[in-house]
């Protein structure tokens, strides 16, 4: 359940919007027909943040390398 709603109407119907968002809905809030905010549920936001964090960690793992040295080699060197 997605929708767009003006800022004034969002203010007057906040309780209803919160109920719909808690059930999985999402709304874009506009001011003078321009998007200014996005209202989504907490769990949806949390899932999105976790997914973005995992994607960033994978990207960093590809950017930073050990020049061909493996973790086992490093561990063996540290124990020597």
Short mmCIF file of C-alpha atoms in Angstrom, two decimals:
data_model
loop_
_atom_site.label_atom_id
_atom_site.label_comp_id
_atom_site.label_asym_id
_atom_site.label_seq_id
_atom_site.Cartn_x
_atom_site.Cartn_y
_atom_site.Cartn_z
CA UNK A 1 0.00 0.00 0.00
CA UNK A 2 1.85 3.02 -1.34
CA UNK A 3 0.58 6.53 -1.64
CA UNK A 4 1.28 10.22 -1.94
CA UNK A 5 -0.23 12.75 0.42
CA UNK A 6 0.12 16.49 0.91
CA UNK A 7 1.78 17.80 4.07
CA UNK A 8 -1.37 19.48 5.41
CA UNK A 9 -3.48 16.36 4.89
CA UNK A 10 -0.74 14.20 6.42
CA UNK A 11 -0.79 16.42 9.50
CA UNK A 12 -4.55 16.10 9.90
CA UNK A 13 -4.57 12.33 9.27
CA UNK A 14 -1.38 11.37 11.09
CA UNK A 15 -3.01 8.72 13.27
CA UNK A 16 -4.55 6.98 10.26
CA UNK A 17 -1.26 7.17 8.33
CA UNK A 18 0.67 5.67 11.23
CA UNK A 19 -1.79 2.79 11.43
CA UNK A 20 -1.47 2.09 7.71
CA UNK A 21 2.32 2.35 7.86
CA UNK A 22 2.42 -0.12 10.76
CA UNK A 23 0.58 -2.56 8.49
CA UNK A 24 3.20 -2.28 5.74
CA UNK A 25 2.14 0.89 3.95
CA UNK A 26 4.42 3.69 2.83
CA UNK A 27 3.70 7.29 1.85
CA UNK A 28 5.49 10.09 0.09
CA UNK A 29 4.64 13.43 1.70
CA UNK A 30 4.58 16.40 -0.65
CA UNK A 31 4.62 20.15 -0.18
CA UNK A 32 3.43 22.22 -3.12
CA UNK A 33 3.40 19.01 -5.21
CA UNK A 34 7.10 18.34 -4.53
CA UNK A 35 8.19 15.26 -2.55
CA UNK A 36 9.74 16.28 0.77
CA UNK A 37 9.58 13.16 2.96
CA UNK A 38 8.90 9.45 3.00
CA UNK A 39 6.86 7.82 5.78
CA UNK A 40 7.65 4.13 6.20
CA UNK A 41 7.37 1.63 9.04
CA UNK A 42 10.19 1.15 11.51
CA UNK A 43 10.71 -2.53 10.62
CA UNK A 44 10.82 -1.71 6.91
CA UNK A 45 13.43 0.98 7.55
CA UNK A 46 15.47 -1.38 9.74
CA UNK A 47 15.47 -4.07 7.05
CA UNK A 48 16.53 -1.53 4.43
CA UNK A 49 19.38 -0.24 6.60
CA UNK A 50 20.63 -3.76 7.31
CA UNK A 51 20.57 -4.61 3.63
CA UNK A 52 22.48 -1.44 2.74
CA UNK A 53 25.07 -2.10 5.46
CA UNK A 54 25.64 -5.65 4.19
CA UNK A 55 25.98 -4.37 0.62
CA UNK A 56 28.53 -1.76 1.75
CA UNK A 57 30.56 -4.36 3.66
CA UNK A 58 30.69 -6.58 0.58
CA UNK A 59 31.82 -3.62 -1.54
CA UNK A 60 34.55 -2.72 0.96
CA UNK A 61 35.75 -6.31 1.03
CA UNK A 62 36.31 -6.11 -2.72
CA UNK A 63 38.10 -2.74 -2.51
CA UNK A 64 40.59 -3.67 0.19
CA UNK A 65 42.75 -6.70 -0.45
CA UNK A 66 45.80 -8.23 1.18
CA UNK A 67 47.71 -8.50 -2.08
CA UNK A 68 47.11 -12.22 -2.50
CA UNK A 69 47.99 -13.15 1.08
CA UNK A 70 45.38 -15.43 2.62
CA UNK A 71 44.01 -15.37 6.14
CA UNK A 72 45.68 -18.72 6.89
CA UNK A 73 49.06 -17.32 5.85
CA UNK A 74 48.62 -14.33 8.12
CA UNK A 75 47.56 -16.54 11.02
CA UNK A 76 50.55 -18.83 10.50
CA UNK A 77 52.88 -15.83 10.38
CA UNK A 78 51.40 -14.45 13.58
CA UNK A 79 51.92 -17.75 15.38
CA UNK A 80 55.54 -18.08 14.25
#
